[in-house]
């Protein structure tokens, strides 16, 4: 049973702060360029609270987050942040443009009870790394505050919760702004009506929760909870550390968008290239298209877009002159093509075809090599991938179509995890909209 409840959220004081100047992307999406831009944008930007003052020292575990904890205390005293006097859920709407179409996505922000995996309540869909979790645990221990939202999916085909939220979002608007970096519009309302909040809590009880984004934060919160229980002991869901701040999004929300993450290959031997084409010819129907001199990104996107008789299409460019489309005729990758046993839902993924049939069997890039990112790196945009080819940063690019949300669900509920960088939920949930302070 999922345990969801409202909380007394902390947020920027609109009388003192322009919210569009202080919110930030999730911590793991902030590179040095964006870090610098955030710090220059406003002295109270959330980036000063979630990352170390010097990004080059992020991996140094000896440098803790006490300065960030002290800064948070200072901003609370100065009323840069204010706290909701009553417990509330928060309705969080995002309006954005993707592939020329305007979309809206709605989330419910609240506290979710932390559950161990394997209990049939919370399901991960991707693997995590130990270093980011150690860093986030240091941050959480020092600040005792949750700054980022864990992105959770739930199933509600009748949109009951969305309808309830829209009834109560005509007033109590906290923020309405457009992000300066990507043009996404963000709107946030507080939902305080006790009858409504109790109704939402009850409606969420029977839901399975699928982690879309925030696996490292979820597992960090779980580790912190277990440490606190060892020290103090507690009944389940009786202490602040039993919960994490989450944003719950309906799996069937029309604004739920997953972008593809393309694979760029470097340092490939001629022998590996020969082996690759042997594998491709044996397993795929191959179509070749001459790339136009202009609008290459649009051309590739249109050719990749489903609408053909093949269920699986992967694009390949080794230069800026030609696009190769690889059509896989079978519905799923046969079990005998891979060493470990996997569910049919997992073997149906395009990214699995790419990693196990093309990268591993074709190029000899095995799972451990993928983790090291020696021969493989990633990018979201087609233009960025083509630019890497142009600048000889990559020798070939494999283009993927987006993973469908139902596929993510089927793999996760089947007890499996997808290869790294299989999903890119867009847009990201911004950091700094609401904070949850775990005072106990």
XYZ file of C-alpha atoms in Angstrom:
440
model
C 0.000 0.000 0.000
C 1.443 3.369 -1.032
C 1.607 5.911 1.789
C 1.152 9.482 0.537
C 0.553 12.556 2.662
C 0.583 16.395 2.523
C 3.301 18.405 4.249
C 4.230 21.922 5.346
C 6.291 22.839 2.333
C 9.074 25.415 2.359
C 9.399 27.652 -0.692
C 10.972 30.889 -1.828
C 9.337 34.050 -0.489
C 7.736 35.732 -3.534
C 7.939 39.109 -1.764
C 11.734 38.922 -1.767
C 12.662 36.630 -4.641
C 11.901 36.287 -8.349
C 11.350 32.561 -8.549
C 12.523 32.288 -12.174
C 15.970 33.459 -11.058
C 16.472 30.911 -8.301
C 15.112 27.535 -9.410
C 17.534 25.030 -10.928
C 17.666 21.786 -12.857
C 18.154 18.564 -10.844
C 21.658 18.376 -9.368
C 22.862 15.719 -11.826
C 21.870 17.804 -14.866
C 23.976 20.831 -13.907
C 27.276 21.089 -15.775
C 29.969 23.714 -15.165
C 28.441 26.146 -17.668
C 24.966 25.986 -16.138
C 26.426 26.062 -12.620
C 28.176 29.342 -13.405
C 25.045 30.799 -15.020
C 22.886 29.927 -12.003
C 25.336 31.461 -9.533
C 25.524 34.673 -11.542
C 21.761 34.856 -12.045
C 20.901 35.369 -8.381
C 22.861 35.092 -5.098
C 19.976 33.020 -3.727
C 19.845 30.454 -6.526
C 19.106 26.936 -5.295
C 22.320 25.662 -6.864
C 24.202 27.195 -3.920
C 22.331 24.822 -1.609
C 22.433 21.570 -3.564
C 26.033 21.502 -4.872
C 29.448 22.330 -3.467
C 30.798 25.790 -4.186
C 33.475 24.277 -6.435
C 32.194 21.670 -8.890
C 35.679 20.222 -9.308
C 35.513 19.077 -5.678
C 32.178 17.269 -5.966
C 33.861 13.851 -5.868
C 35.945 14.728 -2.784
C 34.044 13.067 0.060
C 36.241 14.789 2.658
C 34.613 18.100 1.751
C 31.137 18.045 3.252
C 27.967 20.084 2.896
C 28.063 21.970 6.206
C 28.420 25.335 4.374
C 25.231 24.592 2.436
C 23.429 23.643 5.645
C 24.521 26.904 7.271
C 23.455 28.898 4.223
C 20.014 27.313 4.336
C 19.658 28.266 7.999
C 20.653 31.828 7.152
C 18.113 32.099 4.345
C 15.388 30.725 6.587
C 16.187 33.375 9.223
C 16.202 36.090 6.564
C 12.833 34.804 5.274
C 14.269 34.140 1.838
C 12.384 30.895 2.364
C 9.015 30.696 4.085
C 7.099 27.679 5.339
C 3.486 26.794 4.674
C 1.640 27.060 8.020
C -0.718 24.211 7.093
C -0.114 20.806 5.591
C -0.750 20.804 1.860
C -0.291 18.964 -1.374
C 0.981 21.011 -4.311
C -0.327 20.890 -7.864
C 2.564 21.393 -10.270
C 1.790 22.067 -13.939
C 4.365 22.355 -16.705
C 3.634 23.735 -20.178
C 6.256 23.095 -22.835
C 6.903 22.656 -26.532
C 8.343 19.455 -27.935
C 8.699 18.589 -31.621
C 6.630 21.659 -32.476
C 3.691 20.680 -30.248
C 2.591 22.397 -27.010
C 1.995 19.970 -24.157
C 0.933 20.160 -20.498
C 1.958 17.817 -17.705
C 0.503 17.790 -14.203
C 2.156 16.492 -11.049
C 1.022 16.139 -7.454
C 3.765 17.069 -4.984
C 3.582 15.410 -1.589
C 5.474 13.126 0.755
C 5.741 9.463 -0.179
C 6.526 6.726 2.298
C 9.888 5.079 1.627
C 9.575 1.399 0.776
C 12.193 -1.239 0.096
C 12.168 -2.599 -3.435
C 10.596 -6.007 -3.829
C 7.490 -5.308 -1.736
C 5.349 -4.574 -4.787
C 4.887 -0.876 -3.971
C 7.886 1.058 -5.352
C 9.597 -0.075 -8.551
C 12.888 1.163 -10.036
C 13.540 0.956 -13.763
C 17.263 1.717 -13.995
C 20.506 0.933 -12.192
C 22.238 3.383 -9.839
C 25.875 4.237 -9.146
C 27.519 4.257 -5.724
C 29.389 7.591 -5.966
C 26.339 9.828 -6.600
C 24.477 8.092 -3.770
C 27.363 8.657 -1.361
C 27.457 12.334 -2.334
C 23.701 12.797 -1.889
C 23.820 11.004 1.470
C 26.470 13.447 2.675
C 24.257 16.307 1.492
C 21.102 14.944 3.125
C 22.885 14.201 6.400
C 24.295 17.728 6.606
C 21.186 19.674 5.577
C 18.429 17.300 6.767
C 16.435 18.793 3.915
C 15.080 17.356 0.683
C 15.516 19.871 -2.139
C 14.785 17.819 -5.250
C 11.625 16.039 -6.320
C 11.631 12.295 -6.924
C 9.616 11.772 -10.120
C 7.063 8.985 -9.549
C 4.586 7.478 -12.006
C 1.277 5.893 -11.041
C -1.610 4.493 -13.087
C -4.960 6.286 -13.123
C -6.827 5.628 -16.381
C -9.847 7.592 -15.147
C -7.771 10.671 -14.214
C -9.534 10.872 -10.842
C -6.693 12.606 -9.027
C -6.073 15.069 -11.872
C -9.737 16.050 -11.844
C -9.636 16.638 -8.098
C -6.566 18.864 -8.392
C -8.079 20.975 -11.151
C -11.096 21.664 -8.954
C -8.823 23.247 -6.358
C -6.351 25.100 -8.594
C -8.467 28.145 -9.415
C -6.927 29.995 -6.465
C -3.928 29.761 -4.128
C -1.414 30.186 -6.958
C 2.087 30.291 -5.500
C 4.189 30.614 -8.644
C 3.659 31.134 -12.357
C 6.805 31.714 -14.392
C 8.709 30.745 -17.529
C 12.154 29.196 -17.193
C 14.774 31.399 -18.816
C 16.790 28.472 -20.148
C 14.293 26.233 -21.916
C 11.054 28.237 -22.108
C 9.063 25.790 -19.971
C 6.210 27.393 -18.041
C 5.879 26.296 -14.411
C 2.768 26.805 -12.255
C 2.431 25.779 -8.620
C -0.669 25.790 -6.377
C -1.094 24.751 -2.771
C -3.944 22.323 -2.071
C -4.943 22.658 1.585
C -8.561 21.543 1.735
C -8.486 18.713 4.282
C -11.351 16.792 2.716
C -9.585 16.894 -0.642
C -6.133 16.016 0.709
C -7.579 13.058 2.595
C -9.409 11.929 -0.538
C -6.190 12.074 -2.562
C -4.330 10.117 0.119
C -7.000 7.412 0.004
C -7.035 7.292 -3.812
C -3.261 6.794 -3.914
C -3.212 3.906 -1.436
C -3.718 1.171 -4.018
C -1.210 2.571 -6.517
C 2.056 1.015 -7.548
C 4.758 3.675 -7.807
C 7.340 3.614 -10.581
C 10.455 5.774 -10.255
C 10.794 7.768 -13.476
C 13.627 10.085 -12.390
C 15.467 10.292 -9.093
C 16.644 6.735 -8.438
C 19.776 7.988 -6.667
C 17.762 10.354 -4.475
C 15.244 7.655 -3.622
C 17.873 5.106 -2.640
C 19.768 7.784 -0.713
C 16.626 8.657 1.264
C 16.093 4.961 1.936
C 19.659 4.561 3.227
C 19.270 7.639 5.441
C 15.993 6.288 6.817
C 17.603 2.952 7.664
C 20.499 4.702 9.411
C 18.105 6.801 11.472
C 16.025 3.762 12.415
C 19.162 1.993 13.625
C 20.030 4.986 15.804
C 16.618 5.956 17.135
C 14.222 3.177 16.214
C 10.725 3.986 15.032
C 7.463 2.508 13.950
C 6.966 2.543 10.173
C 6.018 5.974 8.798
C 6.140 7.661 12.206
C 9.176 9.908 11.634
C 10.063 12.564 9.042
C 12.893 10.420 7.674
C 10.348 7.733 6.728
C 9.253 9.945 3.816
C 10.715 11.650 0.778
C 9.396 14.578 -1.242
C 7.953 13.268 -4.494
C 6.083 14.449 -7.564
C 3.436 11.963 -8.676
C 2.502 11.939 -12.380
C -0.175 9.822 -14.030
C 1.322 7.311 -16.463
C -1.521 8.228 -18.845
C -0.976 11.992 -18.652
C -0.960 13.276 -22.236
C 1.995 15.478 -21.342
C 4.209 12.594 -20.245
C 7.098 12.805 -22.703
C 10.156 10.582 -22.915
C 12.938 11.774 -25.200
C 15.458 9.411 -26.774
C 19.100 9.388 -25.735
C 21.354 8.682 -28.696
C 24.587 6.664 -28.533
C 27.852 8.049 -29.899
C 30.760 5.685 -30.558
C 34.467 6.488 -30.601
C 37.806 4.639 -30.768
C 36.507 1.873 -33.030
C 38.986 -0.419 -34.766
C 38.612 -1.349 -38.437
C 38.238 -4.964 -37.374
C 35.301 -4.007 -35.128
C 33.648 -2.059 -37.945
C 33.913 -5.084 -40.231
C 32.387 -7.291 -37.543
C 29.621 -4.723 -36.984
C 28.468 -4.771 -40.583
C 28.525 -8.556 -40.596
C 26.141 -8.553 -37.611
C 23.914 -5.822 -39.077
C 23.505 -7.643 -42.400
C 22.650 -10.874 -40.596
C 19.988 -9.418 -38.292
C 18.514 -6.281 -39.875
C 16.861 -5.066 -43.036
C 19.007 -2.116 -44.100
C 17.813 1.046 -45.875
C 20.120 3.867 -46.913
C 19.168 7.528 -47.414
C 21.242 10.404 -48.678
C 21.236 13.176 -46.079
C 20.187 16.621 -47.321
C 22.638 19.486 -46.914
C 20.179 21.366 -44.697
C 17.590 20.348 -42.078
C 19.414 17.088 -41.442
C 18.013 16.769 -37.929
C 14.431 17.089 -39.166
C 15.106 14.573 -41.937
C 16.482 11.986 -39.504
C 13.644 12.554 -37.034
C 11.023 12.039 -39.747
C 12.685 8.887 -41.061
C 12.972 7.479 -37.550
C 9.380 8.239 -36.581
C 7.257 5.064 -36.299
C 4.670 4.584 -39.018
C 6.282 1.793 -40.977
C 5.624 -1.947 -40.755
C 8.683 -2.601 -38.573
C 8.344 -2.381 -34.796
C 12.032 -1.643 -34.227
C 14.011 1.003 -36.109
C 17.512 2.185 -35.214
C 19.344 4.902 -37.126
C 23.061 4.954 -37.915
C 25.300 7.716 -39.256
C 29.025 7.314 -39.861
C 29.246 10.627 -41.691
C 27.095 13.622 -42.626
C 26.233 12.238 -46.063
C 24.182 9.138 -45.328
C 21.557 7.847 -42.888
C 21.284 4.094 -42.472
C 18.029 2.712 -41.059
C 18.237 -0.663 -39.368
C 14.884 -2.493 -39.298
C 14.508 -5.428 -36.930
C 11.689 -7.666 -38.115
C 11.049 -9.754 -34.988
C 8.913 -8.398 -32.160
C 11.428 -9.263 -29.452
C 15.091 -10.174 -29.208
C 15.254 -13.980 -28.841
C 16.422 -15.218 -25.452
C 19.272 -17.181 -27.049
C 20.863 -13.939 -28.300
C 21.811 -12.921 -24.755
C 23.487 -14.738 -21.883
C 21.176 -13.842 -18.978
C 17.483 -14.699 -18.812
C 15.218 -11.676 -19.272
C 11.503 -10.996 -19.584
C 9.864 -10.465 -22.947
C 9.115 -6.837 -22.001
C 12.848 -6.215 -21.513
C 13.808 -8.002 -24.733
C 11.285 -5.877 -26.647
C 13.186 -2.616 -26.026
C 15.017 -0.868 -28.871
C 17.805 0.045 -26.464
C 18.292 -3.649 -25.641
C 18.586 -4.484 -29.344
C 21.181 -1.750 -29.667
C 23.240 -2.644 -26.609
C 23.240 -6.424 -26.871
C 22.955 -7.136 -30.585
C 24.781 -4.163 -32.106
C 27.189 -2.748 -29.516
C 28.152 -6.015 -27.819
C 28.025 -8.546 -30.664
C 28.853 -6.105 -33.421
C 31.408 -3.742 -31.896
C 32.575 -5.758 -28.906
C 31.459 -3.043 -26.458
C 30.368 -5.109 -23.468
C 28.359 -4.018 -20.422
C 31.357 -3.094 -18.278
C 32.802 -0.993 -21.114
C 29.450 0.789 -21.416
C 29.641 1.745 -17.731
C 33.149 3.142 -18.173
C 32.030 5.236 -21.191
C 35.397 4.759 -22.866
C 34.003 3.922 -26.306
C 30.479 5.199 -25.766
C 28.912 8.512 -24.785
C 25.444 10.002 -24.988
C 23.459 13.023 -26.134
C 19.804 14.021 -26.277
C 19.615 15.998 -29.519
C 20.140 14.880 -33.109
C 21.889 18.168 -33.926
C 24.345 17.650 -31.080
C 25.088 14.131 -32.309
C 25.726 15.316 -35.864
C 27.996 18.068 -34.565
C 30.067 15.432 -32.762
C 30.456 13.584 -36.063
C 31.431 16.792 -37.826
C 34.094 17.593 -35.211
C 35.338 13.972 -35.193
C 34.430 13.560 -31.529
C 32.457 10.489 -32.585
C 33.040 7.972 -35.364
C 29.455 6.809 -35.568
C 26.087 7.664 -34.037
C 23.184 5.341 -33.302
C 19.804 7.094 -33.139
C 16.953 5.690 -31.061
C 13.239 6.358 -30.892
C 11.829 7.264 -27.457
C 11.030 4.442 -25.067
C 7.275 4.282 -24.467
C 6.037 4.828 -20.913
C 4.093 1.556 -21.031
C 7.345 -0.248 -21.852
C 9.027 1.319 -18.817
C 6.102 0.140 -16.680
C 6.140 -3.408 -18.062
C 9.882 -3.809 -17.537
C 9.811 -2.370 -14.003
C 6.723 -4.284 -12.869
C 8.385 -7.401 -14.267
C 11.196 -6.883 -11.773
C 13.853 -5.789 -14.272
C 15.926 -2.684 -14.864
C 16.661 -1.095 -18.200
C 20.115 -0.311 -19.632
C 21.572 3.040 -18.601
C 20.227 6.140 -20.344
C 17.140 4.306 -21.616
C 14.753 7.090 -20.626
C 14.888 10.873 -20.574
C 11.669 12.258 -19.114
C 11.094 15.808 -20.334
C 10.868 18.409 -18.946
C 12.716 17.875 -15.693
C 11.133 18.690 -12.336
C 12.826 21.839 -11.094
C 14.737 22.073 -7.827
C 13.792 24.894 -5.461
C 10.023 24.933 -5.959
C 9.353 23.175 -2.659
C 11.640 21.946 0.115
C 10.953 19.359 2.788
C 12.817 19.912 6.044
C 13.088 16.780 8.181
C 12.979 18.203 11.679
C 12.848 15.567 14.403
